[in-house]
Short mmCIF file of C-alpha atoms and ligand atoms in Angstrom, two decimals:
data_model
loop_
_atom_site.label_atom_id
_atom_site.label_comp_id
_atom_site.label_asym_id
_atom_site.label_seq_id
_atom_site.Cartn_x
_atom_site.Cartn_y
_atom_site.Cartn_z
CA MET K 1 -71.36 36.89 -9.26
CA SER K 2 -71.96 36.01 -12.86
CA SER K 3 -71.86 38.77 -15.43
CA SER K 4 -75.26 37.67 -16.79
CA TRP K 5 -76.87 38.54 -13.45
CA TRP K 6 -75.19 41.95 -13.59
CA LEU K 7 -76.41 42.52 -17.15
CA SER K 8 -79.91 41.47 -16.16
CA PHE K 9 -80.39 44.65 -14.18
CA ARG K 10 -78.26 46.87 -16.41
CA GLY K 11 -80.34 48.60 -18.98
CA ALA K 12 -78.06 47.84 -21.93
CA ASP K 13 -79.49 50.65 -24.08
CA VAL K 14 -81.29 52.54 -21.34
CA LYS K 15 -80.18 56.06 -20.51
CA CYS K 16 -79.89 57.74 -17.13
CA LYS K 17 -82.91 59.96 -16.64
CA LEU K 18 -80.76 62.64 -15.03
CA CYS K 19 -77.69 62.89 -17.26
CA GLY K 20 -78.35 60.77 -20.35
CA GLY K 21 -75.38 58.50 -19.60
CA THR K 22 -75.63 54.71 -19.73
CA ALA K 23 -77.96 53.43 -17.03
CA VAL K 24 -76.81 50.72 -14.66
CA ILE K 25 -80.30 50.10 -13.32
CA ASN K 26 -83.85 50.54 -14.50
CA MET K 27 -86.34 50.74 -11.64
CA HIS K 28 -89.69 50.18 -13.31
CA GLN K 29 -91.76 50.84 -10.22
CA HIS K 30 -90.28 54.36 -10.03
CA ARG K 31 -90.09 54.77 -13.83
CA LEU K 32 -86.49 55.71 -13.20
CA SER K 33 -83.25 54.57 -14.82
CA LEU K 34 -79.95 55.86 -13.46
CA CYS K 35 -76.25 55.75 -14.26
CA GLY K 36 -73.83 54.52 -11.58
CA GLU K 37 -73.02 57.98 -10.27
CA HIS K 38 -76.64 59.07 -9.94
CA PHE K 39 -77.73 55.72 -8.54
CA LEU K 40 -75.10 56.03 -5.78
CA GLN K 41 -76.59 59.43 -4.93
CA TRP K 42 -80.21 58.26 -5.16
CA VAL K 43 -79.92 55.28 -2.77
CA PRO K 44 -78.73 57.18 0.34
CA VAL K 45 -81.46 59.80 -0.25
CA GLN K 46 -84.08 57.02 -0.16
CA VAL K 47 -82.58 55.59 3.02
CA ALA K 48 -82.39 59.01 4.69
CA ARG K 49 -86.06 59.56 3.81
CA ALA K 50 -87.07 56.23 5.36
CA ILE K 51 -85.07 57.00 8.53
CA LYS K 52 -86.87 60.34 8.83
CA LYS K 53 -90.34 59.17 7.80
CA TYR K 54 -90.45 56.28 10.24
CA ARG K 55 -88.51 58.19 12.94
CA MET K 56 -85.88 55.46 13.20
CA PHE K 57 -83.14 57.51 14.89
CA GLY K 58 -81.72 60.98 15.14
CA PRO K 59 -78.37 62.36 13.95
CA ASP K 60 -76.73 62.07 17.38
CA GLU K 61 -77.82 58.55 18.21
CA ARG K 62 -75.45 55.58 18.18
CA ILE K 63 -76.41 52.74 15.87
CA LEU K 64 -75.28 49.13 15.98
CA VAL K 65 -75.50 47.55 12.52
CA ALA K 66 -76.00 43.79 12.28
CA VAL K 67 -73.37 42.92 9.69
CA SER K 68 -73.61 39.46 8.16
CA GLY K 69 -71.11 40.10 5.34
CA GLY K 70 -73.88 39.99 2.71
CA LYS K 71 -74.90 42.76 0.32
CA ASP K 72 -77.73 44.24 2.37
CA SER K 73 -75.93 44.63 5.68
CA LEU K 74 -72.71 45.94 4.13
CA ALA K 75 -74.64 48.34 1.89
CA LEU K 76 -76.57 49.52 4.96
CA TRP K 77 -73.41 50.11 6.97
CA ASP K 78 -71.82 51.93 4.03
CA ILE K 79 -74.88 54.16 3.56
CA LEU K 80 -75.20 55.02 7.26
CA LEU K 81 -71.50 55.93 7.47
CA GLY K 82 -71.86 57.99 4.29
CA LEU K 83 -74.83 59.82 5.79
CA GLY K 84 -72.64 60.72 8.76
CA TYR K 85 -74.20 58.49 11.41
CA HIS K 86 -72.23 56.98 14.26
CA ALA K 87 -72.69 53.39 13.10
CA ASP K 88 -70.64 50.49 14.43
CA GLY K 89 -70.90 46.91 13.18
CA LEU K 90 -71.51 43.62 14.95
CA HIS K 91 -70.79 40.37 13.14
CA ILE K 92 -71.82 37.03 14.65
CA ASN K 93 -69.81 34.07 13.41
CA LEU K 94 -72.44 31.34 13.42
CA GLY K 95 -70.05 28.46 12.78
CA VAL K 96 -71.85 27.45 9.57
CA GLY K 97 -69.79 25.12 7.42
CA ASN K 98 -68.67 24.99 3.79
CA GLY K 99 -66.62 28.10 4.50
CA TYR K 100 -69.77 30.21 4.73
CA SER K 101 -69.17 31.68 8.19
CA ALA K 102 -65.41 32.12 7.66
CA GLU K 103 -66.01 33.95 4.37
CA SER K 104 -68.78 36.09 5.82
CA GLN K 105 -66.57 37.21 8.69
CA ALA K 106 -63.68 37.93 6.30
CA ARG K 107 -65.93 40.21 4.16
CA ALA K 108 -67.21 42.08 7.21
CA GLU K 109 -63.65 42.55 8.52
CA ALA K 110 -62.31 43.65 5.13
CA PHE K 111 -65.11 46.21 4.83
CA ALA K 112 -64.35 47.65 8.28
CA ALA K 113 -60.58 47.66 7.69
CA ALA K 114 -61.03 49.72 4.52
CA ARG K 115 -63.00 52.43 6.35
CA PRO K 116 -61.19 54.32 9.06
CA GLY K 117 -63.53 54.87 11.97
CA ALA K 118 -65.76 51.87 11.17
CA ALA K 119 -65.60 49.79 14.35
CA LEU K 120 -66.53 46.12 14.05
CA ARG K 121 -67.08 43.72 16.90
CA VAL K 122 -67.07 40.00 16.15
CA VAL K 123 -68.81 37.43 18.34
CA ASP K 124 -67.72 33.87 17.56
CA LEU K 125 -70.56 31.66 18.74
CA ALA K 126 -68.52 28.45 19.05
CA ARG K 127 -65.62 30.17 20.80
CA GLU K 128 -67.66 32.30 23.18
CA TYR K 129 -70.56 29.95 23.91
CA GLY K 130 -69.30 26.49 23.00
CA ALA K 131 -71.15 25.55 19.79
CA GLY K 132 -72.03 26.92 16.38
CA ILE K 133 -75.52 26.74 14.87
CA PRO K 134 -75.19 23.34 13.09
CA GLU K 135 -73.91 21.73 16.29
CA LEU K 136 -76.65 23.36 18.35
CA ALA K 137 -79.26 22.04 15.91
CA ARG K 138 -77.80 18.53 16.28
CA MET K 139 -77.82 18.82 20.07
CA ARG K 140 -81.40 20.09 20.10
CA ARG K 141 -82.95 17.53 17.82
CA GLY K 142 -86.29 18.70 16.54
CA ARG K 143 -85.25 22.34 16.38
CA LYS K 144 -84.52 23.78 12.97
CA ALA K 145 -81.16 25.50 12.51
CA CYS K 146 -82.80 28.73 11.31
CA SER K 147 -85.17 29.01 14.25
CA LEU K 148 -82.28 28.55 16.71
CA CYS K 149 -80.17 30.93 14.69
CA GLY K 150 -82.79 33.66 14.68
CA MET K 151 -83.21 33.47 18.43
CA VAL K 152 -79.44 33.38 19.07
CA LYS K 153 -78.82 36.38 16.79
CA ARG K 154 -81.60 38.44 18.37
CA HIS K 155 -80.27 37.73 21.84
CA ILE K 156 -76.62 38.52 21.07
CA MET K 157 -77.52 41.67 19.12
CA ASN K 158 -79.68 42.93 21.95
CA GLN K 159 -77.06 42.15 24.56
CA ALA K 160 -74.36 43.94 22.53
CA ALA K 161 -76.59 46.97 21.91
CA CYS K 162 -77.65 47.32 25.55
CA SER K 163 -74.19 46.76 27.05
CA GLY K 164 -72.57 49.01 24.45
CA GLY K 165 -75.00 51.88 25.07
CA TYR K 166 -76.37 51.93 21.51
CA ASP K 167 -79.66 53.64 20.79
CA ALA K 168 -80.80 51.25 18.06
CA ILE K 169 -79.99 48.04 16.23
CA ALA K 170 -80.15 48.42 12.44
CA THR K 171 -80.67 45.39 10.22
CA GLY K 172 -80.41 45.16 6.43
CA HIS K 173 -83.91 43.84 5.74
CA ASN K 174 -85.05 45.11 2.35
CA LEU K 175 -88.52 45.35 0.83
CA ASP K 176 -88.31 41.86 -0.70
CA ASP K 177 -87.46 40.36 2.70
CA GLU K 178 -90.33 42.20 4.32
CA VAL K 179 -92.98 41.28 1.77
CA ALA K 180 -91.91 37.62 1.84
CA VAL K 181 -92.35 37.55 5.61
CA LEU K 182 -95.61 39.46 5.25
CA LEU K 183 -96.95 36.89 2.78
CA GLN K 184 -95.99 34.09 5.16
CA ASN K 185 -97.62 35.83 8.13
CA THR K 186 -100.75 36.57 6.11
CA LEU K 187 -101.11 33.01 4.84
CA ARG K 188 -100.87 31.79 8.41
CA TRP K 189 -102.91 34.71 9.82
CA SER K 190 -100.19 35.20 12.42
CA VAL K 191 -101.90 38.23 13.91
CA SER K 192 -99.29 38.85 16.61
CA TYR K 193 -96.55 39.01 13.96
CA LEU K 194 -98.70 41.18 11.68
CA ALA K 195 -99.17 43.52 14.63
CA ARG K 196 -95.41 43.90 15.05
CA GLN K 197 -93.97 43.80 11.53
CA ALA K 198 -92.76 47.37 11.05
CA PRO K 199 -89.77 49.50 9.99
CA VAL K 200 -89.26 50.38 13.68
CA LEU K 201 -89.80 48.31 16.80
CA PRO K 202 -89.59 50.72 19.73
CA GLY K 203 -87.25 49.80 22.54
CA GLU K 204 -88.16 49.26 26.16
CA PRO K 205 -86.07 48.71 29.27
CA GLY K 206 -83.57 45.95 28.45
CA LEU K 207 -84.68 45.72 24.82
CA ALA K 208 -83.00 47.91 22.21
CA ARG K 209 -85.01 49.67 19.48
CA LYS K 210 -84.84 47.81 16.16
CA VAL K 211 -84.86 49.60 12.82
CA LYS K 212 -84.81 48.59 9.14
CA PRO K 213 -83.52 51.55 7.10
CA LEU K 214 -83.49 49.61 3.77
CA VAL K 215 -87.16 48.75 3.98
CA ARG K 216 -88.10 50.85 0.94
CA LEU K 217 -85.34 49.40 -1.29
CA ARG K 218 -85.63 46.23 -3.30
CA GLU K 219 -83.08 43.45 -3.18
CA ARG K 220 -81.84 44.16 -6.71
CA GLU K 221 -81.29 47.78 -5.69
CA THR K 222 -79.19 46.90 -2.64
CA ALA K 223 -77.25 44.39 -4.76
CA ALA K 224 -76.71 47.00 -7.47
CA TYR K 225 -75.61 49.54 -4.85
CA ALA K 226 -73.06 47.10 -3.42
CA LEU K 227 -71.74 46.24 -6.89
CA VAL K 228 -71.50 49.79 -8.18
CA ARG K 229 -69.93 50.90 -4.90
CA GLY K 230 -67.36 48.10 -5.16
CA ILE K 231 -68.35 46.45 -1.89
CA ASP K 232 -67.00 42.92 -1.67
CA TYR K 233 -69.83 40.89 -0.15
CA ILE K 234 -70.53 37.18 0.18
CA TYR K 235 -72.69 36.15 -2.78
CA ASP K 236 -73.59 32.69 -1.55
CA GLU K 237 -76.64 32.13 0.58
CA CYS K 238 -76.17 30.38 3.91
CA PRO K 239 -76.42 26.63 3.18
CA HIS K 240 -79.30 26.40 5.66
CA ALA K 241 -81.35 28.86 3.60
CA GLU K 242 -81.66 26.37 0.75
CA GLY K 243 -85.27 25.50 0.17
CA ALA K 244 -86.42 28.08 2.71
CA THR K 245 -90.08 28.97 2.34
CA THR K 246 -89.29 32.67 2.22
CA LEU K 247 -87.23 32.14 -0.96
CA PHE K 248 -90.26 30.51 -2.55
CA TYR K 249 -92.46 33.39 -1.43
CA LYS K 250 -89.99 35.85 -2.94
CA GLU K 251 -90.33 34.09 -6.28
CA ILE K 252 -94.11 34.21 -6.11
CA LEU K 253 -94.09 37.91 -5.24
CA SER K 254 -91.72 38.63 -8.11
CA GLN K 255 -94.16 36.88 -10.47
CA LEU K 256 -96.99 39.02 -9.11
CA GLU K 257 -94.79 42.07 -9.57
CA THR K 258 -94.14 41.15 -13.21
CA ARG K 259 -97.89 41.15 -13.83
CA SER K 260 -98.59 44.24 -11.78
CA ARG K 261 -95.81 46.72 -11.06
CA GLY K 262 -95.68 48.12 -7.56
CA THR K 263 -97.36 45.08 -5.97
CA LYS K 264 -94.62 44.74 -3.37
CA GLU K 265 -94.86 48.36 -2.23
CA MET K 266 -98.66 48.14 -2.24
CA PHE K 267 -98.63 45.00 -0.10
CA TYR K 268 -96.14 46.30 2.46
CA LEU K 269 -97.36 49.88 2.70
CA GLY K 270 -100.91 48.54 2.85
CA LEU K 271 -100.00 46.66 6.04
CA LEU K 272 -98.53 49.79 7.64
CA ASP K 273 -101.56 51.80 6.61
CA ALA K 274 -104.06 49.19 7.80
CA ARG K 275 -102.41 49.14 11.19
CA GLU K 276 -101.61 52.82 11.70
CA GLN K 277 -104.63 54.42 10.03
CA GLN K 278 -107.29 51.76 10.37
CA GLY K 279 -106.36 50.16 13.66
CA ALA K 280 -105.95 46.66 12.23
CA PHE K 281 -104.33 43.91 14.32
CA ARG K 282 -104.58 45.93 17.50
CA SER K 283 -105.03 43.88 20.57
CA ASP K 284 -105.57 45.00 24.15
CA ASP K 285 -103.92 41.94 25.61
CA GLU K 286 -100.71 42.55 23.67
CA LYS K 287 -98.75 43.76 26.69
CA VAL K 288 -97.07 40.79 28.26
CA GLU K 289 -95.36 41.00 31.59
CA MET K 290 -91.59 40.64 31.35
CA HIS K 291 -89.08 39.44 33.95
CA PRO K 292 -85.30 39.66 33.89
CA CYS K 293 -83.66 36.33 33.01
CA ALA K 294 -82.10 34.78 36.11
CA ARG K 295 -78.82 34.28 34.29
CA CYS K 296 -78.29 37.06 31.72
CA GLY K 297 -80.79 39.67 32.91
CA GLN K 298 -82.43 40.17 29.51
CA PRO K 299 -86.21 40.56 29.64
CA THR K 300 -88.18 37.38 29.06
CA THR K 301 -91.81 36.41 29.47
CA ALA K 302 -90.94 33.04 30.95
CA PRO K 303 -90.03 32.77 34.62
CA GLY K 304 -86.43 31.74 35.30
CA LEU K 305 -84.12 31.55 32.32
CA CYS K 306 -84.69 33.11 28.91
CA ALA K 307 -84.72 30.84 25.85
CA PHE K 308 -81.10 31.68 25.01
CA CYS K 309 -79.83 30.73 28.46
CA ARG K 310 -82.00 27.60 28.53
CA LEU K 311 -80.42 26.57 25.26
CA TRP K 312 -76.93 26.51 26.73
CA ALA K 313 -78.09 25.13 30.05
CA GLY K 314 -79.62 22.20 28.17
CA GLY K 315 -83.04 23.20 29.45
CA THR K 316 -86.48 22.63 28.02
CA LYS K 317 -87.25 22.83 24.33
CA ASP K 318 -89.83 25.48 25.04
CA THR K 319 -88.77 28.83 23.62
CA GLN K 320 -91.82 30.78 24.70
CA GLY K 321 -90.74 34.03 26.22
CA GLU K 322 -87.77 34.65 23.95
CA VAL K 323 -87.33 38.23 22.98
S1 LIG H 1 -77.92 32.51 8.71
FE1 LIG H 1 -79.05 31.49 10.31
FE2 LIG H 1 -80.05 32.53 8.06
FE3 LIG H 1 -78.28 30.49 7.91
S2 LIG H 1 -78.88 29.34 9.74
FE4 LIG H 1 -80.78 30.05 8.80
S3 LIG H 1 -81.19 31.94 9.89
S4 LIG H 1 -80.18 30.68 6.77
S5 LIG H 1 -80.68 34.64 7.77
ZN1 LIG H 2 -76.66 59.95 -14.57
ZN1 LIG H 3 -80.87 34.72 29.67
#
């Protein structure tokens, strides 16, 4: 992490609104600048509010945190533990090269080792299933690494949550991630995705509830939290993310935000409001019949094997029915 990036969000001569000390962050959309100590108090309060507002989970529920080793997932795990939740971590080693996966796993393990009571489970894709993501993408020519990766991660997370008796899977998606996906879904008018993009996806038999407790925080806020808290996270993006459309959308949204503060919140909260209050994107034929996969038992819309099991069985390229 370069110091210039750090200084870019530090308000060099900006004072903490609460104590008058030197601010480490100036959050224009809230008209709020805070010193390190007050920022570390403010962030968990925002997360606790989001958990309550969107009814993500209760104080006695067991949460499985998807821990990549990046700033968002480690900050999320740290915050949930700090709030007193029973939150365990699951890291999936994707077998991505250039040291990316090895470093990511090392950060996740170091984080857990430094916190007594923080249990981390690691699933090594190549060791447990026979191939990492780059190799899978080579084997399945025509499939993009990220699309395979997304499906593989969803499947393994769900399997771990269901077999481990967890009440919910928590991921570190922040507001910037959500608005970038929202822009993409809107440009494509992907109505089925717009109907489901939410802070909480309720569970159903065989499918764990999915929650996004950082959904009201911006990326620079989660990064600042991790830095001020001294969390050692992997700074580099996955090499496969280079040139990803969502990164481009994030840039565009940040430009819009520069012109008009609060655009990101307006866009995202507008979606939730349009759906919940105005009935947008509701469809009567949304309910699809699910069957248990013949191999792993996870629910799938396709008869026979789910997309994950077909992948390893060398089956069809069709991934319809993946959950
Ligand atoms: S880890 Fe996997 Fe991302 Fe890497 S291969 Fe693509 S989807 S970019 S969140
Ligand atoms: Zn202060
Ligand atoms: Zn299966």
